[in-house]
XYZ file of N, CA, C and O in Angstrom:
504
model
N -17.667 44.485 -9.988
C -17.545 43.102 -9.304
C -19.097 42.743 -9.908
O -19.702 43.355 -10.205
N -18.346 41.000 -9.992
C -19.810 40.486 -10.205
C -20.038 39.612 -8.755
O -19.253 39.509 -8.520
N -21.293 39.838 -9.185
C -21.696 38.603 -6.950
C -22.892 37.834 -8.376
O -23.724 38.113 -9.440
N -22.626 36.262 -7.624
C -23.486 35.151 -8.272
C -23.716 34.795 -6.556
O -23.629 34.422 -5.796
N -25.401 34.376 -6.664
C -26.272 34.051 -6.589
C -26.957 32.729 -6.315
O -27.820 32.534 -7.121
N -26.352 31.335 -5.528
C -26.865 30.144 -6.556
C -27.537 29.882 -5.523
O -27.626 30.631 -3.899
N -28.953 29.080 -5.206
C -29.768 28.603 -4.929
C -30.490 27.699 -5.623
O -30.548 27.273 -6.091
N -31.278 26.643 -4.291
C -32.672 25.351 -4.992
C -30.979 24.044 -4.805
O -31.766 23.457 -4.542
N -30.337 24.075 -3.052
C -29.878 23.055 -2.926
C -31.046 22.323 -1.572
O -32.059 22.518 -1.635
N -30.694 21.411 -1.986
C -31.354 20.516 -1.199
C -31.132 19.364 -0.504
O -30.108 18.806 -1.343
N -32.587 18.579 0.341
C -31.876 16.867 0.558
C -32.263 16.346 -0.868
O -33.917 16.663 -0.891
N -32.883 15.259 -1.972
C -33.422 15.111 -2.542
C -33.225 13.021 -2.491
O -31.409 12.036 -1.575
N -33.829 12.463 -2.542
C -33.995 10.317 -2.406
C -32.761 10.287 -3.755
O -34.200 10.961 -5.064
N -32.620 9.929 -3.643
C -32.037 8.736 -4.915
C -32.727 8.716 -6.669
O -33.924 8.310 -5.723
N -32.664 9.068 -6.445
C -34.209 9.281 -8.268
C -34.734 10.456 -8.618
O -35.303 10.227 -9.869
N -34.861 11.172 -8.140
C -34.969 13.083 -8.047
C -34.611 13.508 -8.939
O -33.862 13.251 -9.262
N -35.383 14.924 -8.208
C -35.001 16.072 -8.832
C -34.787 17.241 -8.526
O -35.645 17.114 -7.495
N -33.343 18.157 -8.669
C -33.267 19.194 -8.379
C -33.250 20.218 -9.042
O -32.320 19.727 -10.075
N -33.376 21.545 -8.928
C -33.329 22.858 -9.847
C -32.659 23.847 -9.322
O -32.823 24.191 -8.615
N -31.239 23.467 -9.127
C -30.202 24.835 -9.344
C -30.441 26.314 -9.690
O -30.538 25.827 -11.070
N -30.754 27.303 -9.101
C -30.211 28.608 -9.761
C -28.554 29.293 -9.447
O -28.352 30.090 -8.519
N -28.437 29.968 -10.782
C -27.667 30.874 -9.970
C -27.744 32.522 -10.427
O -27.979 32.533 -11.753
N -28.274 33.396 -9.702
C -28.727 34.746 -10.199
C -27.361 35.361 -10.752
O -26.154 35.822 -9.376
N -27.048 35.947 -11.452
C -25.419 36.783 -11.841
C -25.782 38.157 -11.529
O -26.947 38.550 -12.941
N -25.022 38.920 -11.214
C -25.715 40.931 -11.093
C -24.431 41.184 -11.039
O -23.661 40.188 -10.688
N -24.313 43.191 -10.989
C -22.754 44.167 -10.850
C -22.210 44.234 -12.481
O -23.235 43.907 -13.369
N -22.115 45.467 -12.129
C -21.925 46.787 -13.199
C -20.676 45.616 -14.499
O -20.866 46.557 -15.750
N -20.462 45.049 -13.893
C -18.621 44.366 -15.099
C -19.647 42.760 -15.148
O -18.699 42.927 -16.123
N -20.714 42.190 -15.223
C -20.963 41.478 -15.471
C -20.890 41.209 -17.201
O -22.095 41.899 -17.359
N -20.147 40.282 -18.121
C -20.743 40.094 -18.966
C -20.522 38.948 -20.021
O -21.483 38.703 -20.799
N -21.267 38.067 -18.961
C -21.412 37.195 -19.251
C -21.356 35.995 -20.317
O -21.737 35.560 -21.192
N -20.345 36.730 -20.490
C -19.548 35.339 -21.414
C -19.390 33.717 -21.728
O -20.015 33.115 -22.684
N -19.242 33.124 -19.868
C -19.083 31.898 -20.154
C -19.632 31.543 -18.777
O -18.841 31.928 -17.931
N -20.213 31.021 -18.482
C -20.804 30.459 -17.331
C -21.430 29.060 -16.849
O -21.444 27.673 -17.346
N -20.683 28.662 -15.205
C -20.245 27.615 -15.581
C -21.042 26.444 -14.017
O -20.772 27.298 -13.054
N -21.345 25.635 -13.721
C -21.821 24.593 -12.658
C -20.553 23.719 -12.782
O -20.047 22.790 -13.403
N -20.395 24.171 -10.618
C -18.424 23.263 -10.281
C -19.483 22.314 -9.573
O -20.183 22.897 -8.445
N -18.779 21.346 -8.647
C -19.607 20.598 -7.590
C -17.628 20.180 -6.969
O -17.171 19.702 -6.858
N -17.519 19.751 -5.504
C -16.705 19.915 -4.221
C -17.564 18.940 -3.461
O -18.139 19.389 -2.483
N -17.159 17.292 -3.796
C -17.262 16.598 -2.787
C -16.047 16.388 -2.011
O -15.268 16.374 -1.602
N -16.239 16.293 -0.422
C -15.623 16.019 0.263
C -14.150 14.879 -0.012
O -14.587 13.813 -0.385
N -13.450 15.065 -0.063
C -12.542 14.082 -0.093
C -11.784 13.914 -1.584
O -11.249 13.117 -2.053
N -12.942 14.932 -2.697
C -12.580 14.671 -4.263
C -11.975 16.171 -4.365
O -12.187 17.556 -4.191
N -11.880 16.024 -5.810
C -11.593 17.719 -6.413
C -12.924 18.100 -7.213
O -13.993 17.164 -7.258
N -12.515 19.238 -7.279
C -13.392 19.954 -7.953
C -13.826 19.730 -9.313
O -12.074 19.106 -9.722
N -15.228 19.697 -9.714
C -15.570 18.878 -10.734
C -16.424 19.898 -11.432
O -17.241 19.908 -11.143
N -15.453 20.132 -12.664
C -16.567 21.145 -13.569
C -17.913 19.917 -14.130
O -16.884 19.061 -14.998
N -18.917 20.677 -13.965
C -19.592 19.373 -14.762
C -20.728 20.077 -15.423
O -21.284 19.368 -16.559
N -21.150 21.343 -15.756
C -21.605 21.616 -16.758
C -21.760 23.349 -17.290
O -20.686 24.055 -16.247
N -21.499 23.932 -18.213
C -20.869 25.558 -18.804
C -22.052 25.358 -20.145
O -22.851 24.676 -20.561
N -22.520 27.362 -19.954
C -22.725 27.581 -20.509
C -22.294 28.992 -21.970
O -22.148 29.354 -20.851
N -22.246 28.684 -23.013
C -22.002 29.813 -23.476
C -23.338 30.718 -23.423
O -24.067 30.216 -24.247
N -23.070 31.888 -23.090
C -24.212 33.090 -22.618
C -24.694 33.261 -24.400
O -26.109 33.313 -25.050
N -24.125 33.872 -25.386
C -23.396 33.668 -26.269
C -24.022 32.409 -27.273
O -22.726 31.703 -27.879
N -24.842 32.157 -28.049
C -25.021 31.250 -28.281
C -25.467 30.073 -27.884
O -26.793 29.362 -28.611
N -25.300 29.687 -26.519
C -25.937 28.347 -26.230
C -25.582 27.737 -25.942
O -26.217 26.325 -25.350
N -24.093 26.958 -26.381
C -24.020 26.083 -26.590
C -23.210 25.995 -24.588
O -23.023 26.829 -24.291
N -23.757 23.963 -25.288
C -23.472 23.579 -23.520
C -22.854 22.412 -23.791
O -22.443 21.664 -24.909
N -22.376 22.332 -22.619
C -21.165 21.614 -22.234
C -21.024 20.501 -20.944
O -21.362 21.268 -19.920
N -20.698 18.885 -20.959
C -20.990 18.845 -19.912
C -19.894 17.707 -19.642
O -19.379 16.663 -20.779
N -19.878 17.456 -18.248
C -19.157 16.032 -17.972
C -20.066 15.317 -18.072
O -20.520 14.491 -17.579
N -19.056 13.947 -18.767
C -19.385 13.055 -18.204
C -20.582 12.515 -17.559
O -21.105 11.363 -17.519
N -19.961 12.695 -15.976
C -20.694 11.813 -14.893
C -22.183 12.527 -14.225
O -23.064 11.998 -14.334
N -22.259 13.962 -15.243
C -24.369 13.907 -15.748
C -24.580 14.673 -16.927
O -26.047 14.508 -16.763
N -24.023 13.986 -17.829
C -24.230 13.123 -19.055
C -25.700 12.772 -19.745
O -25.578 11.836 -18.879
N -26.720 13.960 -19.613
C -27.469 13.401 -20.326
C -28.919 12.943 -18.767
O -30.211 12.732 -18.957
N -28.099 13.304 -17.858
C -29.368 13.924 -16.300
C -29.196 15.130 -16.583
O -30.316 15.548 -15.718
N -28.486 15.901 -16.510
C -28.402 17.008 -16.343
C -28.831 18.206 -16.922
O -28.282 17.806 -18.162
N -29.141 19.296 -17.198
C -29.072 20.064 -17.914
C -29.063 21.810 -17.845
O -29.342 22.407 -16.500
N -28.012 21.856 -18.317
C -28.114 23.631 -17.715
C -28.665 24.750 -18.691
O -28.792 24.460 -20.279
N -29.002 25.545 -18.740
C -29.743 26.717 -19.328
C -29.525 27.873 -18.371
O -29.565 27.810 -17.871
N -30.204 28.628 -19.826
C -30.174 30.263 -18.772
C -31.416 31.466 -19.261
O -32.529 30.381 -20.141
N -31.842 32.400 -19.133
C -33.422 32.685 -18.629
C -32.404 34.273 -20.168
O -31.551 33.577 -20.244
N -33.896 34.334 -20.081
C -33.184 35.083 -21.546
C -33.018 36.411 -22.014
O -32.111 36.767 -22.796
N -33.104 37.600 -20.614
C -31.287 38.114 -19.862
C -30.657 37.985 -19.976
O -29.680 38.715 -19.260
N -29.994 36.895 -19.840
C -29.104 36.091 -19.642
C -28.419 36.081 -18.276
O -27.156 37.001 -17.964
N -29.040 36.558 -17.078
C -28.541 37.203 -15.782
C -28.829 35.513 -14.634
O -28.422 35.330 -14.039
N -30.018 34.123 -15.613
C -29.568 33.950 -14.198
C -29.451 32.317 -15.599
O -29.758 32.379 -16.114
N -28.603 31.171 -14.400
C -28.227 30.494 -15.020
C -28.513 28.791 -14.381
O -28.615 29.012 -13.253
N -29.086 28.414 -14.849
C -29.974 27.175 -14.322
C -30.069 25.568 -14.172
O -28.965 25.208 -15.744
N -29.991 24.724 -13.508
C -28.813 23.456 -13.875
C -30.281 22.669 -12.813
O -30.130 22.682 -12.320
N -30.588 22.082 -14.019
C -31.066 21.003 -14.205
C -30.730 19.712 -13.791
O -30.412 18.843 -14.179
N -30.863 18.992 -12.578
C -30.670 17.701 -12.335
C -31.751 16.783 -11.639
O -32.357 16.700 -10.747
N -31.526 15.006 -12.866
C -32.612 14.417 -12.878
C -31.880 13.726 -12.789
O -30.479 13.127 -12.706
N -32.793 12.548 -12.301
C -32.097 10.846 -11.854
C -31.168 11.050 -10.841
O -29.587 10.905 -11.317
N -30.857 11.513 -10.067
C -29.944 12.018 -8.898
C -29.782 11.072 -8.593
O -29.834 9.918 -7.855
N -28.525 10.490 -8.317
C -26.869 9.609 -7.505
C -26.842 9.993 -6.032
O -26.137 10.512 -5.930
N -26.570 9.032 -5.565
C -25.209 10.116 -3.995
C -24.625 9.928 -4.580
O -24.073 11.198 -4.077
N -24.247 9.566 -5.281
C -22.722 10.245 -5.663
C -22.338 12.076 -6.127
O -21.605 12.114 -6.268
N -23.618 12.607 -6.336
C -24.405 13.554 -6.540
C -23.773 14.276 -5.730
O -23.637 15.828 -6.040
N -23.754 13.618 -4.440
C -23.868 14.331 -2.954
C -22.492 16.073 -3.624
O -21.025 15.056 -3.394
N -23.201 17.079 -3.408
C -21.846 17.679 -2.995
C -21.971 19.477 -2.698
O -23.800 19.045 -2.404
N -21.098 19.627 -2.495
C -21.246 21.727 -2.851
C -21.257 22.126 -3.473
O -20.449 21.859 -5.295
N -22.336 22.696 -4.680
C -22.356 23.340 -6.108
C -22.120 24.538 -5.884
O -22.947 24.910 -5.335
N -21.359 24.808 -7.058
C -20.870 26.565 -7.357
C -20.662 26.954 -8.302
O -20.866 26.404 -9.735
N -21.649 28.147 -8.795
C -21.844 29.020 -10.155
C -21.080 29.375 -10.260
O -20.336 29.609 -9.227
N -20.351 29.368 -11.242
C -18.657 30.488 -11.848
C -19.023 30.854 -12.833
O -20.065 30.777 -14.378
N -19.056 32.845 -13.534
C -19.017 33.060 -14.249
C -17.229 33.540 -15.018
O -16.872 33.965 -14.231
N -17.558 33.330 -16.070
C -15.556 34.182 -17.158
C -14.928 33.337 -16.377
O -13.654 34.085 -15.273
N -14.603 32.270 -17.842
C -13.183 31.696 -17.353
C -12.625 33.311 -17.324
O -12.167 33.701 -18.276
N -11.072 32.725 -16.575
C -9.503 34.024 -16.745
C -9.047 33.532 -17.658
O -8.796 34.179 -17.828
N -8.992 31.925 -18.714
C -7.930 32.436 -20.240
C -9.038 31.994 -20.877
O -10.248 31.262 -20.485
N -8.812 32.520 -22.154
C -9.980 32.318 -23.368
C -9.783 30.333 -23.715
O -9.023 29.360 -23.491
N -11.478 30.149 -23.337
C -11.536 28.535 -22.989
C -12.672 28.867 -24.790
O -13.446 29.659 -24.945
N -12.161 27.545 -26.157
C -14.009 26.491 -26.815
C -14.400 25.353 -25.793
O -13.655 24.769 -25.306
N -15.108 25.630 -26.326
C -16.276 23.993 -25.980
C -16.284 24.046 -24.602
O -15.951 24.500 -23.619
N -15.709 22.083 -24.384
C -15.641 21.818 -22.716
C -14.297 22.208 -21.951
O -14.157 21.607 -20.720
N -13.714 22.702 -23.023
C -12.251 22.978 -22.177
C -13.171 24.078 -20.978
O -12.359 23.966 -19.727
N -13.942 24.772 -20.990
C -14.619 25.456 -20.467
C -14.407 24.617 -19.337
O -14.376 25.577 -17.676
N -14.867 23.519 -18.763
C -14.822 22.507 -17.956
C -14.020 22.025 -16.749
O -14.602 21.861 -15.689
N -13.097 22.985 -17.069
C -11.614 22.191 -16.450
C -10.989 23.998 -16.171
O -9.872 23.517 -15.716
N -11.490 24.954 -16.527
C -11.214 26.486 -16.034
C -11.191 27.094 -14.846
O -12.328 26.291 -14.597
N -10.602 27.315 -14.407
C -10.436 28.805 -13.317
C -11.366 29.637 -14.269
O -11.333 30.663 -14.237
N -11.870 30.216 -13.292
C -13.285 31.083 -13.614
C -13.064 32.840 -12.212
O -12.350 32.580 -11.513
N -13.433 33.680 -12.747
C -13.098 34.722 -12.667
C -14.502 34.345 -11.348
O -13.707 35.530 -10.522
N -15.512 34.399 -11.195
C -16.457 35.048 -10.293
C -16.580 33.425 -9.508
O -17.173 32.656 -10.555
N -16.935 33.230 -8.592
C -17.834 32.198 -7.725
C -18.953 32.224 -7.032
O -18.628 33.828 -6.259
N -20.088 31.834 -6.854
C -21.239 32.213 -5.818
C -21.022 32.148 -4.165
O -19.377 30.626 -4.686
N -21.090 31.140 -3.287
C -21.586 30.963 -2.303
C -21.538 29.082 -1.678
O -20.557 28.677 -0.989
N -21.921 28.656 -3.135
C -22.237 27.232 -3.438
C -24.009 26.549 -2.609
O -24.144 27.440 -1.482
N -24.046 26.182 -3.579
C -25.349 25.056 -2.581
C -25.179 24.054 -2.242
O -24.781 23.402 -2.820
N -25.931 23.414 -1.375
C -25.399 22.203 -0.736
C -26.377 21.466 -1.382
O -27.791 21.614 -1.146
N -26.107 19.370 -1.541
C -26.834 19.233 -2.657
C -26.740 17.533 -2.220
O -25.193 16.952 -1.985
N -27.328 17.013 -1.537
C -27.635 15.590 -0.363
C -28.095 14.553 -0.731
O -29.785 14.811 -1.285
N -27.819 14.063 -1.955
C -28.848 12.719 -2.402
C -28.601 11.130 -1.621
O -27.583 10.519 -1.461
N -29.699 10.823 -1.256
C -29.191 9.947 -0.298
C -30.379 8.005 -0.805
O -31.360 8.927 -1.406
């Protein structure tokens, strides 16, 4: 079983920055692909950033391209989401996820269902 724990959410003014962290643990964790998703009231879940842990390839949703950066630590146990130039429309609950349920390549992971999910961390931009 894999456990994912997000941290780093909070409230920030428009134009500000936040960095989210996702710590992955568990004996079966393989870390093939990890992603960040968000869910805002009245909207569908949106895949915003993914990273393939082997090789480090990253892909982003158009809504965050150029503003958000996903990265991982050397041990590949923690994934980060650096969020800059935040906008009020970025307000949402942000979730970390690990390992898509089906084989995906490239940006397909942004719309994939993942096997493991964190509990979420709230980001509010005013």
